[in-house]
PDB file of C-alpha atoms in Angstrom:
ATOM      1  CA  MET A  21      18.354 -13.492  -2.615  1.00 38.00           C
ATOM      2  CA  ALA A  22      20.688 -12.561  -4.968  1.00 42.00           C
ATOM      3  CA  ASP A  23      19.419  -9.330  -6.162  1.00 46.00           C
ATOM      4  CA  THR A  24      20.300  -9.489 -10.594  1.00 51.00           C
ATOM      5  CA  PHE A  25      18.808 -11.287 -12.918  1.00 55.00           C
ATOM      6  CA  SER A  26      20.973 -14.131 -14.815  1.00 49.00           C
ATOM      7  CA  SER A  27      22.890 -13.114 -17.683  1.00 48.00           C
ATOM      8  CA  ALA A  28      23.612 -16.794 -19.081  1.00 45.00           C
ATOM      9  CA  THR A  29      23.613 -16.344 -22.905  1.00 52.00           C
ATOM     10  CA  ALA A  30      20.878 -19.057 -23.268  1.00 70.00           C
ATOM     11  CA  THR A  31      18.516 -18.030 -20.904  1.00 88.00           C
ATOM     12  CA  PRO A  32      15.361 -15.786 -21.586  1.00 95.00           C
ATOM     13  CA  MET A  33      14.801 -12.628 -20.394  1.00 96.00           C
ATOM     14  CA  VAL A  34      11.530 -13.421 -19.644  1.00 97.00           C
ATOM     15  CA  ARG A  35       9.162 -16.170 -19.830  1.00 97.00           C
ATOM     16  CA  ALA A  36       5.624 -16.605 -19.188  1.00 98.00           C
ATOM     17  CA  LEU A  37       4.273 -19.828 -18.680  1.00 97.00           C
ATOM     18  CA  GLY A  38       0.340 -20.336 -18.205  1.00 97.00           C
ATOM     19  CA  VAL A  39      -0.138 -16.828 -16.563  1.00 98.00           C
ATOM     20  CA  ARG A  40      -3.493 -16.212 -15.360  1.00 97.00           C
ATOM     21  CA  LYS A  41      -5.194 -12.944 -13.909  1.00 97.00           C
ATOM     22  CA  ARG A  42      -8.556 -12.537 -12.576  1.00 96.00           C
ATOM     23  CA  PHE A  43     -10.395  -9.652 -10.967  1.00 95.00           C
ATOM     24  CA  GLY A  44     -13.659 -11.149  -8.939  1.00 95.00           C
ATOM     25  CA  SER A  45     -15.026 -13.688 -11.921  1.00 94.00           C
ATOM     26  CA  ASN A  46     -13.356 -12.079 -14.492  1.00 95.00           C
ATOM     27  CA  GLU A  47     -10.122 -13.743 -15.719  1.00 96.00           C
ATOM     28  CA  VAL A  48      -8.424 -11.427 -17.769  1.00 97.00           C
ATOM     29  CA  LEU A  49      -5.126 -13.164 -18.630  1.00 98.00           C
ATOM     30  CA  LYS A  50      -6.259 -16.939 -19.298  1.00 97.00           C
ATOM     31  CA  GLY A  51      -2.869 -18.454 -19.896  1.00 97.00           C
ATOM     32  CA  ILE A  52      -0.301 -16.522 -20.923  1.00 97.00           C
ATOM     33  CA  ASP A  53       2.705 -18.585 -23.257  1.00 97.00           C
ATOM     34  CA  LEU A  54       5.702 -15.771 -24.123  1.00 97.00           C
ATOM     35  CA  THR A  55       9.266 -15.892 -24.145  1.00 97.00           C
ATOM     36  CA  VAL A  56      11.130 -12.621 -24.603  1.00 97.00           C
ATOM     37  CA  GLN A  57      14.707 -13.116 -25.775  1.00 96.00           C
ATOM     38  CA  GLN A  58      17.903 -11.156 -24.313  1.00 95.00           C
ATOM     39  CA  GLY A  59      17.955  -8.250 -26.987  1.00 96.00           C
ATOM     40  CA  GLU A  60      14.701  -8.762 -27.967  1.00 97.00           C
ATOM     41  CA  VAL A  61      11.754  -5.664 -28.794  1.00 97.00           C
ATOM     42  CA  LEU A  62       8.448  -7.249 -28.455  1.00 98.00           C
ATOM     43  CA  CYS A  63       5.189  -4.981 -29.057  1.00 98.00           C
ATOM     44  CA  LEU A  64       2.302  -6.070 -27.307  1.00 97.00           C
ATOM     45  CA  LEU A  65      -0.971  -4.956 -29.935  1.00 97.00           C
ATOM     46  CA  GLY A  66      -4.742  -5.752 -29.025  1.00 96.00           C
ATOM     47  CA  PRO A  67      -7.970  -3.004 -28.235  1.00 95.00           C
ATOM     48  CA  SER A  68      -8.628  -2.412 -24.697  1.00 92.00           C
ATOM     49  CA  GLY A  69      -9.436  -5.027 -22.343  1.00 92.00           C
ATOM     50  CA  SER A  70      -7.645  -7.221 -24.193  1.00 94.00           C
ATOM     51  CA  GLY A  71      -5.042  -8.046 -21.204  1.00 96.00           C
ATOM     52  CA  LYS A  72      -1.845  -6.206 -22.001  1.00 97.00           C
ATOM     53  CA  SER A  73      -1.478  -4.128 -19.425  1.00 96.00           C
ATOM     54  CA  THR A  74      -2.140  -6.468 -16.795  1.00 97.00           C
ATOM     55  CA  PHE A  75       0.170  -9.245 -17.727  1.00 97.00           C
ATOM     56  CA  LEU A  76       3.373  -6.219 -18.262  1.00 96.00           C
ATOM     57  CA  ARG A  77       2.219  -5.667 -14.727  1.00 96.00           C
ATOM     58  CA  CYS A  78       2.495  -8.699 -14.090  1.00 97.00           C
ATOM     59  CA  ILE A  79       5.797  -9.125 -14.957  1.00 97.00           C
ATOM     60  CA  ASN A  80       6.897  -6.987 -12.266  1.00 94.00           C
ATOM     61  CA  HIS A  81       4.504  -8.046  -9.738  1.00 96.00           C
ATOM     62  CA  LEU A  82       2.409  -4.799  -9.381  1.00 95.00           C
ATOM     63  CA  GLU A  83      -0.137  -7.247 -10.209  1.00 95.00           C
ATOM     64  CA  THR A  84      -0.236 -10.824  -8.361  1.00 95.00           C
ATOM     65  CA  ILE A  85      -0.853 -13.501 -10.805  1.00 95.00           C
ATOM     66  CA  ASN A  86      -3.639 -16.312  -9.941  1.00 94.00           C
ATOM     67  CA  GLY A  87      -1.688 -19.288 -11.515  1.00 94.00           C
ATOM     68  CA  GLY A  88       0.905 -19.967 -13.535  1.00 95.00           C
ATOM     69  CA  ARG A  89       4.924 -18.668 -13.747  1.00 96.00           C
ATOM     70  CA  ILE A  90       6.704 -15.492 -15.015  1.00 97.00           C
ATOM     71  CA  TYR A  91      10.684 -15.787 -14.826  1.00 96.00           C
ATOM     72  CA  VAL A  92      13.057 -12.837 -15.736  1.00 96.00           C
ATOM     73  CA  GLY A  93      15.818 -14.330 -16.227  1.00 93.00           C
ATOM     74  CA  ASP A  94      16.054 -17.685 -13.870  1.00 92.00           C
ATOM     75  CA  THR A  95      13.774 -15.650 -10.973  1.00 93.00           C
ATOM     76  CA  LEU A  96      10.992 -16.832 -10.427  1.00 95.00           C
ATOM     77  CA  ILE A  97       9.219 -13.098 -10.342  1.00 96.00           C
ATOM     78  CA  GLY A  98       6.927 -12.456  -6.823  1.00 95.00           C
ATOM     79  CA  TYR A  99       7.208 -16.037  -5.162  1.00 95.00           C
ATOM     80  CA  VAL A 100       9.120 -18.630  -3.957  1.00 94.00           C
ATOM     81  CA  GLU A 101       7.998 -22.223  -5.124  1.00 89.00           C
ATOM     82  CA  ARG A 102       7.650 -24.977  -2.532  1.00 91.00           C
ATOM     83  CA  GLY A 103       6.103 -28.679  -3.048  1.00 89.00           C
ATOM     84  CA  GLY A 104       4.837 -26.881  -6.580  1.00 84.00           C
ATOM     85  CA  VAL A 105       2.443 -24.315  -4.618  1.00 88.00           C
ATOM     86  CA  LEU A 106       3.440 -20.607  -4.387  1.00 89.00           C
ATOM     87  CA  HIS A 107       4.534 -18.306  -1.794  1.00 93.00           C
ATOM     88  CA  GLU A 108       4.185 -15.049  -2.581  1.00 94.00           C
ATOM     89  CA  MET A 109       8.024 -13.363  -1.275  1.00 95.00           C
ATOM     90  CA  HIS A 110       7.921 -11.279   1.004  1.00 94.00           C
ATOM     91  CA  PRO A 111       7.977  -7.073  -0.372  1.00 92.00           C
ATOM     92  CA  GLY A 112      11.249  -6.093   0.390  1.00 90.00           C
ATOM     93  CA  GLU A 113      12.946  -9.244  -1.920  1.00 92.00           C
ATOM     94  CA  ILE A 114      10.128  -8.187  -5.126  1.00 92.00           C
ATOM     95  CA  ALA A 115      11.783  -4.256  -3.943  1.00 89.00           C
ATOM     96  CA  LEU A 116      14.644  -6.014  -4.441  1.00 87.00           C
ATOM     97  CA  GLN A 117      13.930  -8.164  -7.965  1.00 90.00           C
ATOM     98  CA  ARG A 118      12.243  -4.944  -9.811  1.00 89.00           C
ATOM     99  CA  LYS A 119      15.107  -2.782  -9.581  1.00 87.00           C
ATOM    100  CA  ASN A 120      15.933  -4.614 -12.300  1.00 90.00           C
ATOM    101  CA  ILE A 121      13.047  -3.896 -14.575  1.00 95.00           C
ATOM    102  CA  GLY A 122      12.715  -0.415 -15.168  1.00 95.00           C
ATOM    103  CA  MET A 123       8.560   0.316 -16.292  1.00 95.00           C
ATOM    104  CA  VAL A 124       7.422   3.112 -17.476  1.00 95.00           C
ATOM    105  CA  PHE A 125       3.524   4.140 -17.808  1.00 91.00           C
ATOM    106  CA  GLN A 126       0.401   5.531 -19.292  1.00 87.00           C
ATOM    107  CA  ARG A 127       0.775   8.785 -16.497  1.00 86.00           C
ATOM    108  CA  PHE A 128       3.966  10.357 -16.452  1.00 84.00           C
ATOM    109  CA  ASN A 129       3.645   9.485 -12.296  1.00 87.00           C
ATOM    110  CA  LEU A 130       6.735  11.811 -11.524  1.00 94.00           C
ATOM    111  CA  PHE A 131       7.060  13.516  -7.864  1.00 95.00           C
ATOM    112  CA  PRO A 132       5.182  17.266  -9.185  1.00 96.00           C
ATOM    113  CA  HIS A 133       8.162  18.987  -5.871  1.00 97.00           C
ATOM    114  CA  LEU A 134      11.211  17.248  -7.123  1.00 97.00           C
ATOM    115  CA  THR A 135      12.933  18.718 -10.532  1.00 97.00           C
ATOM    116  CA  ALA A 136      13.673  16.215 -13.542  1.00 97.00           C
ATOM    117  CA  LEU A 137      16.664  15.480 -11.866  1.00 97.00           C
ATOM    118  CA  GLU A 138      15.922  15.236  -8.525  1.00 97.00           C
ATOM    119  CA  ASN A 139      13.302  13.067  -9.737  1.00 97.00           C
ATOM    120  CA  VAL A 140      16.315  10.523 -11.549  1.00 97.00           C
ATOM    121  CA  ILE A 141      18.466  10.110  -8.611  1.00 96.00           C
ATOM    122  CA  GLU A 142      15.356   9.844  -5.518  1.00 94.00           C
ATOM    123  CA  ALA A 143      15.949   5.763  -6.187  1.00 91.00           C
ATOM    124  CA  PRO A 144      19.582   5.580  -7.671  1.00 93.00           C
ATOM    125  CA  VAL A 145      20.535   7.187  -3.899  1.00 92.00           C
ATOM    126  CA  GLY A 146      17.171   6.298  -1.732  1.00 87.00           C
ATOM    127  CA  VAL A 147      17.069   2.162  -2.824  1.00 84.00           C
ATOM    128  CA  SER A 148      20.659   1.475  -4.560  1.00 85.00           C
ATOM    129  CA  GLY A 149      22.496   3.936  -1.780  1.00 88.00           C
ATOM    130  CA  LEU A 150      24.200   5.792  -4.409  1.00 89.00           C
ATOM    131  CA  SER A 151      26.136   8.798  -3.559  1.00 93.00           C
ATOM    132  CA  LYS A 152      24.363  12.452  -4.532  1.00 93.00           C
ATOM    133  CA  THR A 153      27.343  12.811  -5.858  1.00 95.00           C
ATOM    134  CA  GLU A 154      27.641   9.681  -8.863  1.00 95.00           C
ATOM    135  CA  ALA A 155      23.951   9.739  -9.151  1.00 95.00           C
ATOM    136  CA  THR A 156      24.185  13.201 -10.025  1.00 96.00           C
ATOM    137  CA  SER A 157      26.169  12.712 -13.021  1.00 96.00           C
ATOM    138  CA  LYS A 158      25.182   9.573 -14.085  1.00 95.00           C
ATOM    139  CA  ALA A 159      21.052  11.472 -14.079  1.00 96.00           C
ATOM    140  CA  LEU A 160      22.508  14.758 -16.426  1.00 97.00           C
ATOM    141  CA  ALA A 161      23.868  12.283 -18.192  1.00 96.00           C
ATOM    142  CA  LEU A 162      20.766  10.921 -19.123  1.00 96.00           C
ATOM    143  CA  LEU A 163      18.852  13.395 -19.204  1.00 97.00           C
ATOM    144  CA  GLU A 164      20.928  14.747 -22.061  1.00 95.00           C
ATOM    145  CA  ARG A 165      20.768  10.893 -23.653  1.00 94.00           C
ATOM    146  CA  VAL A 166      16.243  11.726 -23.777  1.00 95.00           C
ATOM    147  CA  GLY A 167      17.480  15.012 -24.667  1.00 94.00           C
ATOM    148  CA  LEU A 168      16.648  17.028 -22.018  1.00 96.00           C
ATOM    149  CA  SER A 169      19.591  18.808 -20.431  1.00 94.00           C
ATOM    150  CA  ASP A 170      18.664  22.171 -20.023  1.00 95.00           C
ATOM    151  CA  ARG A 171      15.369  20.707 -18.247  1.00 96.00           C
ATOM    152  CA  ALA A 172      17.594  19.678 -15.876  1.00 97.00           C
ATOM    153  CA  ASN A 173      15.897  22.275 -13.267  1.00 97.00           C
ATOM    154  CA  HIS A 174      11.943  22.085 -13.974  1.00 98.00           C
ATOM    155  CA  TYR A 175       9.694  20.686 -12.340  1.00 97.00           C
ATOM    156  CA  PRO A 176       7.463  18.835 -13.890  1.00 96.00           C
ATOM    157  CA  SER A 177       4.772  21.253 -13.809  1.00 96.00           C
ATOM    158  CA  GLN A 178       6.699  23.050 -16.183  1.00 97.00           C
ATOM    159  CA  LEU A 179       7.554  20.657 -18.418  1.00 96.00           C
ATOM    160  CA  SER A 180       5.446  19.406 -21.792  1.00 94.00           C
ATOM    161  CA  GLY A 181       3.518  15.995 -21.763  1.00 93.00           C
ATOM    162  CA  GLY A 182       6.169  14.375 -23.849  1.00 94.00           C
ATOM    163  CA  GLN A 183       9.384  16.036 -21.595  1.00 95.00           C
ATOM    164  CA  GLN A 184       7.365  14.416 -18.770  1.00 95.00           C
ATOM    165  CA  GLN A 185       7.534  10.983 -20.419  1.00 95.00           C
ATOM    166  CA  ARG A 186      11.471  11.392 -21.250  1.00 96.00           C
ATOM    167  CA  VAL A 187      12.027  12.540 -17.657  1.00 96.00           C
ATOM    168  CA  ALA A 188      10.408   9.026 -16.861  1.00 96.00           C
ATOM    169  CA  ILE A 189      12.624   7.005 -19.559  1.00 96.00           C
ATOM    170  CA  ALA A 190      15.791   8.476 -17.407  1.00 96.00           C
ATOM    171  CA  ARG A 191      14.172   7.658 -14.545  1.00 95.00           C
ATOM    172  CA  ALA A 192      13.466   4.309 -15.152  1.00 95.00           C
ATOM    173  CA  LEU A 193      17.201   3.434 -16.900  1.00 96.00           C
ATOM    174  CA  ALA A 194      18.499   5.901 -14.043  1.00 95.00           C
ATOM    175  CA  MET A 195      18.401   2.154 -12.085  1.00 93.00           C
ATOM    176  CA  GLU A 196      20.842   0.273 -14.493  1.00 93.00           C
ATOM    177  CA  PRO A 197      17.697  -2.529 -15.973  1.00 94.00           C
ATOM    178  CA  GLN A 198      17.880  -5.208 -17.479  1.00 94.00           C
ATOM    179  CA  LEU A 199      14.547  -5.101 -18.716  1.00 97.00           C
ATOM    180  CA  MET A 200      12.754  -2.043 -19.848  1.00 97.00           C
ATOM    181  CA  LEU A 201       8.475  -2.205 -19.782  1.00 97.00           C
ATOM    182  CA  PHE A 202       6.543   0.307 -21.410  1.00 97.00           C
ATOM    183  CA  ASP A 203       2.909   0.712 -20.631  1.00 96.00           C
ATOM    184  CA  GLU A 204       1.523   2.736 -23.642  1.00 93.00           C
ATOM    185  CA  PRO A 205       3.444   5.093 -22.751  1.00 93.00           C
ATOM    186  CA  THR A 206       2.215   8.172 -25.692  1.00 92.00           C
ATOM    187  CA  SER A 207      -0.825   7.710 -25.412  1.00 89.00           C
ATOM    188  CA  ALA A 208      -1.882  10.889 -22.807  1.00 85.00           C
ATOM    189  CA  LEU A 209       0.029  12.812 -24.919  1.00 88.00           C
ATOM    190  CA  ASP A 210      -0.738  15.201 -27.871  1.00 87.00           C
ATOM    191  CA  PRO A 211       0.288  13.883 -31.271  1.00 86.00           C
ATOM    192  CA  GLU A 212       3.312  16.226 -31.909  1.00 85.00           C
ATOM    193  CA  LEU A 213       4.652  14.761 -28.343  1.00 87.00           C
ATOM    194  CA  VAL A 214       4.588  11.263 -29.056  1.00 91.00           C
ATOM    195  CA  GLY A 215       7.314  11.713 -31.996  1.00 92.00           C
ATOM    196  CA  ASP A 216      10.281  12.438 -29.306  1.00 91.00           C
ATOM    197  CA  VAL A 217       8.883  10.245 -26.330  1.00 94.00           C
ATOM    198  CA  LEU A 218       8.255   7.228 -30.051  1.00 94.00           C
ATOM    199  CA  ALA A 219      12.475   8.379 -30.982  1.00 94.00           C
ATOM    200  CA  VAL A 220      13.982   7.939 -27.594  1.00 94.00           C
ATOM    201  CA  MET A 221      12.272   4.170 -27.280  1.00 96.00           C
ATOM    202  CA  LYS A 222      13.482   3.570 -30.616  1.00 95.00           C
ATOM    203  CA  ASP A 223      17.473   5.177 -30.052  1.00 95.00           C
ATOM    204  CA  LEU A 224      17.285   2.477 -26.759  1.00 95.00           C
ATOM    205  CA  ALA A 225      15.699  -0.157 -28.825  1.00 95.00           C
ATOM    206  CA  LYS A 226      18.996   0.008 -30.912  1.00 94.00           C
ATOM    207  CA  SER A 227      20.875   0.128 -27.811  1.00 95.00           C
ATOM    208  CA  GLY A 228      20.138  -3.625 -26.978  1.00 94.00           C
ATOM    209  CA  MET A 229      17.606  -2.413 -24.391  1.00 96.00           C
ATOM    210  CA  THR A 230      15.236  -5.261 -24.287  1.00 97.00           C
ATOM    211  CA  MET A 231      11.714  -4.033 -24.122  1.00 97.00           C
ATOM    212  CA  ILE A 232       8.161  -4.730 -23.931  1.00 98.00           C
ATOM    213  CA  VAL A 233       5.934  -2.103 -25.167  1.00 98.00           C
ATOM    214  CA  VAL A 234       2.306  -2.140 -24.651  1.00 97.00           C
ATOM    215  CA  THR A 235       1.157   0.175 -27.805  1.00 95.00           C
ATOM    216  CA  HIS A 236      -1.314   1.114 -29.833  1.00 91.00           C
ATOM    217  CA  GLU A 237       1.490   3.152 -32.616  1.00 92.00           C
ATOM    218  CA  ILE A 238       1.083   0.378 -35.157  1.00 94.00           C
ATOM    219  CA  GLY A 239       4.361   2.095 -37.087  1.00 93.00           C
ATOM    220  CA  PHE A 240       6.825   1.725 -33.637  1.00 94.00           C
ATOM    221  CA  ALA A 241       5.822  -1.678 -33.899  1.00 96.00           C
ATOM    222  CA  ARG A 242       6.312  -2.177 -37.308  1.00 95.00           C
ATOM    223  CA  GLU A 243      10.265  -0.639 -37.588  1.00 94.00           C
ATOM    224  CA  VAL A 244      11.711  -1.895 -33.854  1.00 95.00           C
ATOM    225  CA  ALA A 245      10.044  -4.770 -32.538  1.00 97.00           C
ATOM    226  CA  ASP A 246      11.328  -7.631 -32.809  1.00 97.00           C
ATOM    227  CA  THR A 247       8.030  -9.404 -32.247  1.00 98.00           C
ATOM    228  CA  VAL A 248       4.610  -8.406 -32.317  1.00 98.00           C
ATOM    229  CA  VAL A 249       1.891 -10.139 -30.076  1.00 98.00           C
ATOM    230  CA  PHE A 250      -2.155  -9.897 -30.692  1.00 98.00           C
ATOM    231  CA  MET A 251      -3.998 -10.513 -27.671  1.00 97.00           C
ATOM    232  CA  ASP A 252      -7.579 -10.189 -27.196  1.00 96.00           C
ATOM    233  CA  GLY A 253      -9.628 -11.742 -24.380  1.00 95.00           C
ATOM    234  CA  GLY A 254      -7.129 -12.750 -22.585  1.00 97.00           C
ATOM    235  CA  VAL A 255      -5.041 -14.486 -24.920  1.00 97.00           C
ATOM    236  CA  VAL A 256      -2.692 -14.773 -27.161  1.00 97.00           C
ATOM    237  CA  VAL A 257      -4.002 -14.561 -30.239  1.00 97.00           C
ATOM    238  CA  GLU A 258      -1.082 -14.494 -32.683  1.00 96.00           C
ATOM    239  CA  ALA A 259       2.431 -13.544 -32.491  1.00 97.00           C
ATOM    240  CA  GLY A 260       5.021 -13.133 -35.076  1.00 97.00           C
ATOM    241  CA  SER A 261       7.799 -10.799 -37.487  1.00 97.00           C
ATOM    242  CA  PRO A 262       5.972  -7.536 -37.797  1.00 97.00           C
ATOM    243  CA  SER A 263       5.884  -8.435 -41.332  1.00 96.00           C
ATOM    244  CA  GLN A 264       4.351 -11.943 -40.126  1.00 96.00           C
ATOM    245  CA  VAL A 265       1.739 -10.134 -37.398  1.00 97.00           C
ATOM    246  CA  ILE A 266       1.232  -6.738 -39.208  1.00 97.00           C
ATOM    247  CA  GLU A 267       1.491  -6.843 -42.904  1.00 95.00           C
ATOM    248  CA  ASN A 268      -0.241 -10.616 -43.190  1.00 96.00           C
ATOM    249  CA  PRO A 269      -2.227 -11.248 -40.276  1.00 96.00           C
ATOM    250  CA  GLN A 270      -3.781 -15.416 -40.569  1.00 95.00           C
ATOM    251  CA  HIS A 271      -6.265 -14.260 -37.658  1.00 95.00           C
ATOM    252  CA  GLU A 272      -9.865 -12.395 -38.639  1.00 96.00           C
ATOM    253  CA  ARG A 273      -9.647 -10.635 -35.143  1.00 95.00           C
ATOM    254  CA  THR A 274      -5.889  -9.978 -35.845  1.00 96.00           C
ATOM    255  CA  LYS A 275      -7.449  -8.129 -39.501  1.00 96.00           C
ATOM    256  CA  SER A 276     -10.209  -6.441 -37.318  1.00 95.00           C
ATOM    257  CA  PHE A 277      -7.924  -4.881 -34.981  1.00 95.00           C
ATOM    258  CA  LEU A 278      -6.005  -3.575 -37.644  1.00 95.00           C
ATOM    259  CA  ARG A 279      -8.078  -2.511 -40.007  1.00 93.00           C
ATOM    260  CA  SER A 280      -9.522  -0.204 -37.148  1.00 92.00           C
ATOM    261  CA  VAL A 281      -6.642   1.072 -36.116  1.00 87.00           C
ATOM    262  CA  LEU A 282      -4.912   1.723 -39.236  1.00 80.00           C
TER     263      LEU A 282
END
């Protein structure tokens, strides 16, 4: 199996086709159809429990799906299809697919016993087989990019929440992903620390990185997103440009949500 995704210009970066997910009797995703083009920034908005984070986790197969298909490039994620039936792939094959999908979580998930630099080089050395010298050089450049070159030898406990999240972004970028997923990356931060993380994400968007961002930061979505998707109750209620969805929502559920957060 190839471990890189197609980069053909006409191929969307992400295609979700009729994606369903349930936990027991609770159907959390009820047939999600979404397309994300290469270089596009898509922001997912919606109330807690609407299925946003679950959908994001399905894209890199941290959650299995119960129906539908998810493609990144031309690659079907997490499954092999035989005779119209999906068969889940071996964990090692799924791990190869994930190399090309960076993910930043609400909680920073850094290794507490490793410095910022060591956290960033862990996967390139351990997974991609880079030499420690080459990985360190790239990691230092990434830490500089996220404004933390002076914190390379600090442990997570010595960093603020915002600094830890920026290390987490650098760590995801170290694998040179073609797609970045952000699951409410600022929701665990003190308000005064949010701006630094959003600034890094804005810079990443300007560089042409394809990004799917679950967020409650309406200002960020308004400024950075190419497409805003409002989800509620496991379905896509409304999708369009920020000016359409945020400034001129058509559905009452979207209007009610925006009134509550703005």
